[in-house]
Amino acid sequence: MVKPVRPVLGIDLSSSPTHAQNRASPLAPLLPRSRYRFAGSEAKDLSLPFIRRIEGRTHPHYWQPAEAKDEFEACALGRQYAAHLAQLLKLNRQHSARGLLFRIASDMDFSDRGHHRSLCKCFFNYLEMLLNLGAQQVDLVRHVEAVQRFYLSLDELYAVQRNPRRKKKR
């Protein structure tokens, strides 16, 4: 059973309700503005419209999308879900790089050839568009080197914590 979420074009992810109302858009908003601020990462994950708990599984199922009636609706829903994920990560930077996108992709069924496949494809296509926008703002060579140094320093820190130096006896 999937969540009863129907895609409606137009999603309001603005920072203020008045700003969103001032924009003249012929498309109805999808849901109330999504804030996505949570203390724990599991609560954060479960708030996304395509993630839910299912019986017989100890952890959430990370890809339970609504059923789309046609190809156009499936693509709109995929982009909408990607926007929800991006908004969640934008507002919770401390939760990024913790494997959420990997868990989502792992739970997707890529063998389905119907509208579900289009939904997945448009989900990733929209994420690629956002990735491209973000990559324009960053010197990628310097950034990846800094991230590498960060993880190497974490490894060194963990090694030091596991093997504390012993004081010399005099």
Coordinates of N, CA and C in Angstrom, one line a residue:
M1 N 0.8 -1.2 0.0 CA 0.0 0.0 0.0 C 0.9 1.2 0.0
V2 N 0.6 2.2 -0.9 CA 1.4 3.4 -1.0 C 0.7 4.6 -0.3
K3 N 1.4 5.6 0.0 CA 0.9 6.8 0.6 C -0.1 7.4 -0.3
P4 N -1.2 7.9 0.2 CA -2.2 8.6 -0.7 C -1.7 10.0 -1.0
V5 N -0.7 10.2 -1.8 CA -0.2 11.5 -2.2 C -0.4 11.6 -3.7
R6 N -1.1 12.6 -4.1 CA -1.3 12.9 -5.5 C -0.5 14.0 -5.9
P7 N 0.2 14.0 -7.1 CA 1.0 15.1 -7.5 C 0.1 16.2 -8.0
V8 N 0.5 17.4 -7.6 CA -0.1 18.6 -8.1 C 1.0 19.5 -8.5
L9 N 1.0 20.0 -9.7 CA 2.1 20.8 -10.2 C 2.2 22.0 -9.4
G10 N 3.4 22.4 -9.1 CA 3.7 23.6 -8.3 C 3.9 23.2 -6.8
I11 N 5.1 23.5 -6.3 CA 5.5 23.2 -5.0 C 6.0 24.4 -4.3
D12 N 5.5 24.7 -3.1 CA 6.0 26.0 -2.4 C 7.0 25.6 -1.4
L13 N 8.3 25.9 -1.8 CA 9.4 25.7 -0.9 C 10.0 27.0 -0.5
S14 N 9.3 28.1 -0.6 CA 9.8 29.4 -0.4 C 10.0 29.6 1.1
S15 N 10.8 30.7 1.5 CA 11.1 30.9 2.9 C 10.0 31.6 3.6
S16 N 9.1 32.2 2.9 CA 8.0 32.9 3.6 C 6.7 32.7 2.9
P17 N 5.6 32.6 3.6 CA 4.3 32.4 3.0 C 3.9 33.6 2.1
T18 N 4.2 34.8 2.6 CA 3.8 36.0 1.8 C 4.6 36.1 0.5
H19 N 5.8 35.7 0.5 CA 6.6 35.7 -0.7 C 6.0 34.7 -1.8
A20 N 5.5 33.6 -1.3 CA 4.9 32.6 -2.2 C 3.6 33.1 -2.7
Q21 N 2.9 33.9 -1.9 CA 1.6 34.4 -2.4 C 1.7 35.5 -3.4
N22 N 2.8 36.2 -3.4 CA 3.0 37.3 -4.3 C 3.4 36.8 -5.7
R23 N 3.9 35.6 -5.8 CA 4.2 35.1 -7.1 C 2.9 34.6 -7.8
A24 N 2.6 35.1 -9.0 CA 1.4 34.8 -9.7 C 1.7 33.5 -10.5
S25 N 1.1 32.4 -10.0 CA 1.4 31.1 -10.7 C 0.0 30.4 -11.0
P26 N -0.2 30.0 -12.2 CA -1.5 29.3 -12.5 C -1.6 27.9 -11.9
L27 N -0.5 27.4 -11.3 CA -0.4 26.1 -10.8 C -0.7 26.1 -9.3
A28 N -1.5 25.2 -8.8 CA -1.9 25.1 -7.4 C -0.7 24.6 -6.6
P29 N -0.5 25.1 -5.4 CA 0.6 24.6 -4.6 C 0.4 23.2 -4.2
L30 N 1.4 22.4 -4.0 CA 1.3 21.0 -3.7 C 0.9 20.8 -2.2
L31 N 1.6 21.3 -1.3 CA 1.4 21.1 0.1 C 1.7 22.4 0.8
P32 N 1.4 22.5 2.1 CA 1.9 23.6 2.8 C 3.4 23.7 2.8
R33 N 4.0 24.8 3.0 CA 5.4 25.0 2.9 C 6.1 23.9 3.8
S34 N 7.1 23.3 3.2 CA 7.9 22.2 3.9 C 9.0 22.8 4.7
R35 N 9.1 22.6 6.0 CA 10.2 23.2 6.8 C 11.3 22.1 7.0
Y36 N 10.9 20.9 7.2 CA 11.9 19.8 7.4 C 13.0 20.1 8.4
R37 N 12.6 20.5 9.6 CA 13.7 20.6 10.6 C 13.3 19.6 11.7
F38 N 14.3 18.7 12.0 CA 14.0 17.6 12.9 C 15.3 17.4 13.8
A39 N 15.1 16.8 14.9 CA 16.2 16.5 15.8 C 16.9 15.3 15.4
G40 N 16.2 14.2 15.1 CA 16.8 12.9 14.7 C 16.7 12.7 13.2
S41 N 17.7 11.9 12.7 CA 17.7 11.7 11.2 C 16.5 10.8 10.8
E42 N 16.1 9.8 11.7 CA 15.0 9.0 11.2 C 13.7 9.7 11.1
A43 N 13.4 10.6 12.0 CA 12.2 11.5 11.9 C 12.3 12.3 10.7
K44 N 13.4 12.8 10.4 CA 13.6 13.6 9.1 C 13.3 12.7 7.9
D45 N 13.8 11.5 7.8 CA 13.6 10.7 6.7 C 12.1 10.3 6.5
L46 N 11.5 10.0 7.6 CA 10.1 9.6 7.5 C 9.1 10.7 7.1
S47 N 9.6 12.0 7.2 CA 8.7 13.1 6.8 C 8.6 13.2 5.3
L48 N 9.5 12.7 4.6 CA 9.4 12.8 3.1 C 8.2 12.0 2.6
P49 N 7.5 12.5 1.6 CA 6.3 11.9 1.2 C 6.4 10.5 0.5
F50 N 7.6 10.1 0.2 CA 7.8 8.8 -0.5 C 8.5 7.8 0.4
I51 N 8.7 8.1 1.7 CA 9.3 7.2 2.6 C 8.3 6.8 3.7
R52 N 8.2 5.5 4.0 CA 7.3 5.1 5.1 C 7.8 3.7 5.6
R53 N 7.2 3.4 6.8 CA 7.5 2.1 7.4 C 6.5 1.1 6.8
I54 N 7.0 -0.1 6.6 CA 6.1 -1.1 6.1 C 6.3 -2.3 7.1
E55 N 5.2 -3.1 7.2 CA 5.2 -4.2 8.1 C 6.2 -5.3 7.7
G56 N 6.9 -5.8 8.6 CA 7.8 -6.9 8.4 C 9.2 -6.4 8.0
R57 N 9.4 -5.1 8.2 CA 10.7 -4.5 7.9 C 11.2 -3.7 9.1
T58 N 12.4 -3.9 9.5 CA 12.9 -3.2 10.7 C 13.3 -1.8 10.5
H59 N 13.5 -1.4 9.2 CA 13.8 0.0 8.9 C 12.8 0.5 7.8
P60 N 12.8 1.8 7.7 CA 11.8 2.4 6.7 C 12.1 1.9 5.3
H61 N 11.1 1.9 4.4 CA 11.2 1.6 3.0 C 11.4 3.0 2.4
Y62 N 12.5 3.3 1.7 CA 12.8 4.6 1.3 C 12.2 5.0 -0.1
W63 N 11.5 4.1 -0.7 CA 10.9 4.5 -2.0 C 9.5 3.8 -2.1
Q64 N 8.5 4.5 -1.6 CA 7.1 4.1 -1.7 C 6.3 5.3 -2.3
P65 N 6.5 5.5 -3.6 CA 5.8 6.7 -4.2 C 4.3 6.5 -4.4
A66 N 3.6 7.5 -4.6 CA 2.2 7.4 -5.0 C 2.1 6.9 -6.4
E67 N 1.0 6.3 -6.7 CA 0.7 5.8 -8.0 C 0.4 6.9 -8.9
A68 N 1.0 7.0 -10.1 CA 0.7 8.0 -11.1 C -0.2 7.4 -12.1
K69 N -1.1 8.3 -12.6 CA -2.1 7.8 -13.6 C -1.6 7.8 -15.0
D70 N -0.6 8.6 -15.3 CA 0.0 8.7 -16.6 C 1.5 9.1 -16.5
E71 N 2.1 9.2 -17.7 CA 3.5 9.5 -17.8 C 3.8 10.9 -17.3
F72 N 3.0 11.9 -17.7 CA 3.1 13.3 -17.3 C 3.1 13.4 -15.8
E73 N 2.1 12.8 -15.2 CA 1.9 12.9 -13.7 C 3.1 12.2 -13.0
A74 N 3.6 11.1 -13.6 CA 4.7 10.4 -13.0 C 6.0 11.3 -13.0
C75 N 6.2 12.0 -14.1 CA 7.4 12.9 -14.2 C 7.2 14.0 -13.2
A76 N 6.0 14.6 -13.1 CA 5.8 15.7 -12.2 C 6.0 15.3 -10.7
L77 N 5.6 14.1 -10.4 CA 5.7 13.5 -9.1 C 7.2 13.3 -8.8
G78 N 7.9 12.8 -9.7 CA 9.4 12.5 -9.5 C 10.1 13.8 -9.3
R79 N 9.8 14.8 -10.0 CA 10.5 16.1 -9.8 C 10.1 16.7 -8.4
Q80 N 8.8 16.5 -8.1 CA 8.3 17.0 -6.8 C 9.0 16.3 -5.6
Y81 N 9.2 15.0 -5.7 CA 9.9 14.3 -4.7 C 11.3 14.7 -4.6
A82 N 12.0 14.9 -5.7 CA 13.4 15.4 -5.7 C 13.5 16.8 -5.0
A83 N 12.5 17.6 -5.3 CA 12.5 19.0 -4.6 C 12.3 18.8 -3.1
H84 N 11.4 17.9 -2.7 CA 11.3 17.6 -1.2 C 12.6 17.2 -0.6
L85 N 13.3 16.3 -1.3 CA 14.6 15.8 -0.8 C 15.6 16.9 -0.7
A86 N 15.6 17.7 -1.8 CA 16.6 18.8 -1.8 C 16.3 19.8 -0.7
Q87 N 15.0 20.1 -0.4 CA 14.6 21.0 0.6 C 15.0 20.5 2.0
L88 N 14.8 19.2 2.2 CA 15.2 18.6 3.5 C 16.7 18.7 3.7
L89 N 17.5 18.4 2.7 CA 18.9 18.5 2.8 C 19.4 20.0 2.9
K90 N 18.7 20.9 2.3 CA 19.1 22.3 2.4 C 18.9 22.8 3.8
L91 N 17.8 22.4 4.4 CA 17.5 22.9 5.8 C 18.2 22.1 6.9
N92 N 18.8 20.9 6.5 CA 19.5 20.1 7.5 C 20.8 19.7 7.0
R93 N 21.7 20.6 6.8 CA 23.0 20.3 6.3 C 23.8 19.3 7.1
Q94 N 23.5 19.3 8.4 CA 24.2 18.3 9.2 C 23.9 16.9 8.9
H95 N 22.8 16.7 8.2 CA 22.3 15.3 7.9 C 22.8 14.9 6.5
S96 N 23.5 15.8 5.7 CA 23.9 15.4 4.4 C 25.1 14.5 4.5
A97 N 25.3 13.8 3.4 CA 26.4 12.8 3.3 C 26.3 11.7 4.3
R98 N 25.0 11.3 4.6 CA 24.8 10.2 5.5 C 24.1 9.0 4.8
G99 N 24.1 9.0 3.5 CA 23.6 7.8 2.8 C 22.1 7.8 2.5
L100 N 21.4 8.9 2.6 CA 20.0 8.9 2.4 C 19.6 8.7 0.9
L101 N 20.3 9.3 0.0 CA 20.1 9.1 -1.4 C 20.4 7.6 -1.8
F102 N 21.5 7.1 -1.2 CA 21.8 5.7 -1.5 C 20.7 4.7 -1.0
R103 N 20.1 5.0 0.2 CA 19.0 4.2 0.7 C 17.8 4.3 -0.2
I104 N 17.5 5.5 -0.7 CA 16.4 5.7 -1.6 C 16.6 4.9 -2.9
A105 N 17.8 5.0 -3.5 CA 18.1 4.3 -4.8 C 18.1 2.8 -4.5
S106 N 18.5 2.4 -3.4 CA 18.5 0.9 -3.1 C 17.1 0.3 -3.0
D107 N 16.2 1.1 -2.6 CA 14.8 0.6 -2.5 C 14.0 0.8 -3.8
M108 N 14.5 1.4 -4.8 CA 13.8 1.6 -6.0 C 13.8 0.3 -6.8
D109 N 12.7 0.1 -7.5 CA 12.6 -1.1 -8.4 C 12.8 -0.6 -9.8
F110 N 14.0 -0.8 -10.3 CA 14.3 -0.3 -11.7 C 13.9 -1.3 -12.8
S111 N 13.3 -2.4 -12.4 CA 12.8 -3.4 -13.4 C 11.4 -3.1 -13.8
D112 N 10.7 -2.2 -13.1 CA 9.4 -1.8 -13.5 C 9.4 -0.9 -14.7
R113 N 8.7 -1.3 -15.7 CA 8.8 -0.5 -17.0 C 7.7 0.5 -17.2
G114 N 6.8 0.6 -16.3 CA 5.6 1.5 -16.5 C 5.9 2.9 -16.0
H115 N 4.9 3.6 -15.5 CA 5.1 5.0 -15.1 C 6.0 5.1 -13.9
H116 N 6.2 4.0 -13.2 CA 7.1 4.0 -12.0 C 8.6 4.3 -12.5
R117 N 8.9 3.8 -13.6 CA 10.3 4.0 -14.2 C 10.4 5.5 -14.5
S118 N 9.4 6.1 -15.1 CA 9.5 7.5 -15.4 C 9.6 8.4 -14.2
L119 N 8.9 7.9 -13.1 CA 8.9 8.7 -11.9 C 10.4 8.7 -11.3
C120 N 11.0 7.5 -11.3 CA 12.4 7.4 -10.9 C 13.3 8.2 -11.8
K121 N 13.2 8.1 -13.1 CA 14.0 8.8 -14.0 C 13.9 10.4 -13.8
C122 N 12.7 10.9 -13.6 CA 12.5 12.3 -13.4 C 13.0 12.7 -12.0
F123 N 12.9 11.9 -11.1 CA 13.5 12.1 -9.7 C 15.0 12.4 -9.9
F124 N 15.7 11.5 -10.5 CA 17.1 11.7 -10.7 C 17.5 12.8 -11.6
N125 N 16.7 13.0 -12.7 CA 17.0 14.1 -13.6 C 16.9 15.4 -12.9
Y126 N 15.9 15.6 -12.0 CA 15.8 16.9 -11.3 C 16.9 17.0 -10.3
L127 N 17.3 16.0 -9.7 CA 18.5 16.0 -8.8 C 19.7 16.4 -9.5
E128 N 19.9 15.9 -10.7 CA 21.0 16.2 -11.6 C 21.0 17.7 -11.9
M129 N 19.9 18.3 -12.2 CA 19.8 19.7 -12.5 C 20.2 20.5 -11.2
L130 N 19.7 20.1 -10.1 CA 20.1 20.8 -8.8 C 21.6 20.6 -8.6
L131 N 22.1 19.5 -8.8 CA 23.6 19.2 -8.6 C 24.4 20.1 -9.6
N132 N 23.9 20.3 -10.8 CA 24.6 21.2 -11.7 C 24.6 22.6 -11.2
L133 N 23.5 23.1 -10.7 CA 23.4 24.4 -10.1 C 24.4 24.6 -9.0
G134 N 24.4 23.6 -8.1 CA 25.3 23.7 -6.9 C 26.8 23.6 -7.4
A135 N 27.1 22.8 -8.3 CA 28.5 22.6 -8.8 C 29.0 23.8 -9.4
Q136 N 28.2 24.7 -10.0 CA 28.6 25.9 -10.6 C 29.1 26.9 -9.5
Q137 N 28.7 26.7 -8.3 CA 29.1 27.6 -7.2 C 30.4 27.2 -6.4
V138 N 30.9 26.0 -6.8 CA 32.0 25.4 -6.0 C 33.2 25.1 -6.9
D139 N 34.4 25.4 -6.4 CA 35.7 24.9 -7.1 C 35.8 23.4 -6.7
L140 N 35.4 22.6 -7.6 CA 35.3 21.1 -7.3 C 36.6 20.5 -6.9
V141 N 37.7 20.9 -7.6 CA 39.0 20.3 -7.2 C 39.3 20.6 -5.8
R142 N 39.2 21.8 -5.4 CA 39.6 22.2 -4.0 C 38.6 21.6 -3.0
H143 N 37.3 21.5 -3.4 CA 36.4 21.0 -2.5 C 36.6 19.5 -2.2
V144 N 36.8 18.7 -3.3 CA 37.0 17.3 -3.1 C 38.3 17.0 -2.3
E145 N 39.3 17.8 -2.5 CA 40.6 17.7 -1.8 C 40.3 18.0 -0.3
A146 N 39.6 19.0 0.0 CA 39.2 19.4 1.4 C 38.4 18.3 2.0
V147 N 37.5 17.7 1.3 CA 36.7 16.6 1.9 C 37.6 15.4 2.2
Q148 N 38.5 15.1 1.2 CA 39.5 14.0 1.5 C 40.3 14.2 2.7
R149 N 40.8 15.4 2.8 CA 41.6 15.8 4.0 C 40.8 15.6 5.3
F150 N 39.6 16.1 5.2 CA 38.7 16.0 6.4 C 38.5 14.5 6.8
Y151 N 38.3 13.6 5.9 CA 38.1 12.2 6.2 C 39.4 11.5 6.7
L152 N 40.5 12.0 6.1 CA 41.8 11.4 6.6 C 42.1 11.9 8.0
S153 N 41.7 13.2 8.3 CA 41.9 13.6 9.7 C 41.0 12.9 10.7
L154 N 39.8 12.6 10.2 CA 38.9 11.8 11.1 C 39.5 10.4 11.4
D155 N 40.0 9.8 10.4 CA 40.7 8.5 10.6 C 41.8 8.6 11.5
E156 N 42.6 9.6 11.4 CA 43.7 9.9 12.3 C 43.2 10.1 13.8
L157 N 42.2 10.9 13.9 CA 41.6 11.2 15.2 C 41.1 9.9 15.8
Y158 N 40.4 9.0 15.1 CA 39.9 7.8 15.6 C 41.1 6.9 16.1
A159 N 42.1 6.9 15.3 CA 43.3 6.0 15.6 C 43.9 6.5 16.9
V160 N 44.0 7.8 17.1 CA 44.6 8.4 18.3 C 43.7 8.1 19.5
Q161 N 42.4 8.1 19.3 CA 41.5 7.8 20.4 C 41.5 6.4 20.8
R162 N 41.8 5.5 19.9 CA 41.8 4.0 20.2 C 43.1 3.7 20.9
N163 N 44.2 4.3 20.5 CA 45.5 4.0 21.1 C 46.1 5.2 21.8
P164 N 45.6 5.5 23.0 CA 46.2 6.6 23.8 C 47.6 6.3 24.2
R165 N 48.4 7.3 24.2 CA 49.8 7.2 24.6 C 49.8 6.9 26.1
R166 N 50.8 6.1 26.5 CA 50.9 5.7 27.9 C 52.1 6.6 28.5
K167 N 51.9 7.0 29.7 CA 52.9 7.9 30.3 C 54.1 7.0 30.7
K168 N 55.3 7.6 30.6 CA 56.5 6.9 30.9 C 56.6 6.9 32.4
K169 N 57.0 5.7 33.0 CA 57.3 5.6 34.4 C 58.7 6.0 34.7
R170 N 58.9 6.8 35.7 CA 60.3 7.3 36.0 C 60.8 6.6 37.3

